[in-house]
Amino acid sequence: MKLIVAIIQPHRIDVVREALTDAGVGGLTVSEVRGYGRQRGHKEVYRGAEYAINYVPKLKLEIAIEDEKAEEVAEVIMRAARTGKIGDGKIFILDLISAKRIRTGEEGPQAL
């Protein structure tokens, strides 16, 4: 099993969710996060005053998936989240050692 962690721009969530549903992904977890990458934040002007925004708001998606579907799901996220501009995000694929469904006690891929 794999755990896919994707950091995307908030305005792309509906497109990404629809693409993942079409690809057969059964569920995902979404968290609001803040951070920065190469852009190191940005500056905004409000009522004539300039403010430094050091941490950019993003969404973090977490998807537990079978090994053989991991690359396909990562590609789906990449295509759906891409705008071509800096700050589109990142995708990480990690090994998932164990998964357990609390309600039934199922383990491994059956718990996904």
Coordinates of C-alpha atoms in Angstrom, one line a residue:
M1 CA 0.0 0.0 0.0
K2 CA 1.0 3.6 -0.6
L3 CA 0.1 6.9 1.0
I4 CA -0.1 9.8 -1.4
V5 CA 0.3 13.2 0.1
A6 CA -0.4 16.1 -2.3
I7 CA -0.1 19.8 -1.5
I8 CA -2.3 21.8 -4.0
Q9 CA -3.7 25.3 -4.4
P10 CA -7.1 25.7 -2.7
H11 CA -9.0 26.8 -5.8
R12 CA -8.1 23.5 -7.6
I13 CA -9.8 21.2 -5.1
D14 CA -13.0 20.7 -7.0
V15 CA -11.3 19.8 -10.2
V16 CA -8.9 17.4 -8.4
R17 CA -11.7 15.7 -6.4
E18 CA -13.7 15.1 -9.6
A19 CA -10.7 13.7 -11.4
L20 CA -9.9 11.4 -8.5
T21 CA -13.5 10.2 -8.3
D22 CA -13.5 9.5 -12.1
A23 CA -10.2 7.5 -11.5
G24 CA -11.9 5.3 -8.9
V25 CA -10.4 6.7 -5.7
G26 CA -12.8 5.8 -2.9
G27 CA -11.8 8.4 -0.4
L28 CA -9.4 11.1 0.7
T29 CA -8.6 13.4 3.5
V30 CA -8.3 17.2 3.0
S31 CA -6.6 19.6 5.4
E32 CA -6.1 23.3 5.2
V33 CA -2.4 24.0 5.6
R34 CA 0.0 26.9 5.2
G35 CA 3.6 26.9 4.0
Y36 CA 6.0 28.1 1.3
G37 CA 8.3 26.7 -1.3
R38 CA 10.6 28.4 -3.8
Q39 CA 8.3 31.5 -3.9
R40 CA 9.0 32.2 -0.2
G41 CA 5.5 33.7 0.2
H42 CA 4.3 36.8 -1.5
K43 CA 3.3 40.4 -0.9
E44 CA -0.2 41.9 -1.0
V45 CA -1.4 45.5 -0.9
Y46 CA -4.4 46.3 1.3
R47 CA -5.6 49.9 1.5
G48 CA -2.3 51.2 0.2
A49 CA -0.1 49.3 2.7
E50 CA 2.0 46.4 1.5
Y51 CA 2.0 43.2 3.6
A52 CA 4.3 40.2 3.4
I53 CA 2.5 36.9 3.4
N54 CA 5.2 34.5 4.5
Y55 CA 3.0 31.4 4.5
V56 CA 0.8 30.7 1.5
P57 CA -2.5 28.9 2.1
K58 CA -2.7 25.4 0.5
L59 CA -4.7 22.2 0.8
K60 CA -3.1 18.9 1.8
L61 CA -4.6 15.7 0.4
E62 CA -3.9 12.3 1.8
I63 CA -4.9 9.2 -0.1
A64 CA -4.2 5.6 0.9
I65 CA -4.2 3.4 -2.2
E66 CA -3.0 0.0 -3.4
D67 CA 0.5 -0.2 -4.7
E68 CA -0.4 -0.7 -8.4
K69 CA -2.6 2.4 -8.5
A70 CA -0.2 4.9 -6.8
E71 CA 1.5 6.2 -10.0
E72 CA -1.8 6.5 -11.8
V73 CA -3.4 8.5 -9.0
A74 CA -0.4 10.8 -8.7
E75 CA -0.7 11.5 -12.5
V76 CA -4.4 12.3 -12.1
I77 CA -3.6 14.7 -9.3
M78 CA -0.8 16.3 -11.3
R79 CA -2.9 16.9 -14.4
A80 CA -5.9 18.2 -12.4
A81 CA -4.0 20.5 -10.1
R82 CA -1.6 22.0 -12.7
T83 CA -2.0 25.6 -13.7
G84 CA 1.5 26.1 -15.1
K85 CA 2.3 28.8 -12.6
I86 CA 4.6 28.8 -9.6
G87 CA 3.1 27.4 -6.4
D88 CA 1.1 24.5 -8.1
G89 CA 2.3 22.2 -5.3
K90 CA 4.0 18.9 -4.7
I91 CA 3.1 15.2 -4.6
F92 CA 4.8 12.7 -2.3
I93 CA 4.3 8.9 -2.5
L94 CA 5.2 7.1 0.8
D95 CA 5.1 3.4 1.7
L96 CA 2.1 2.6 4.0
I97 CA 3.0 -0.2 6.4
S98 CA -0.5 -0.9 7.7
A99 CA -4.1 0.1 7.5
K100 CA -7.0 -0.9 9.8
R101 CA -10.6 -0.2 9.5
I102 CA -11.9 0.7 13.0
R103 CA -15.5 -0.4 12.5
T104 CA -14.8 -3.9 11.2
G105 CA -11.2 -4.7 12.1
E106 CA -10.2 -5.3 8.5
E107 CA -6.6 -4.9 7.8
G108 CA -4.4 -4.2 4.8
P109 CA -5.8 -3.3 1.3
Q110 CA -9.3 -4.5 2.5
A111 CA -9.3 -1.7 5.0
L112 CA -8.9 0.9 2.3

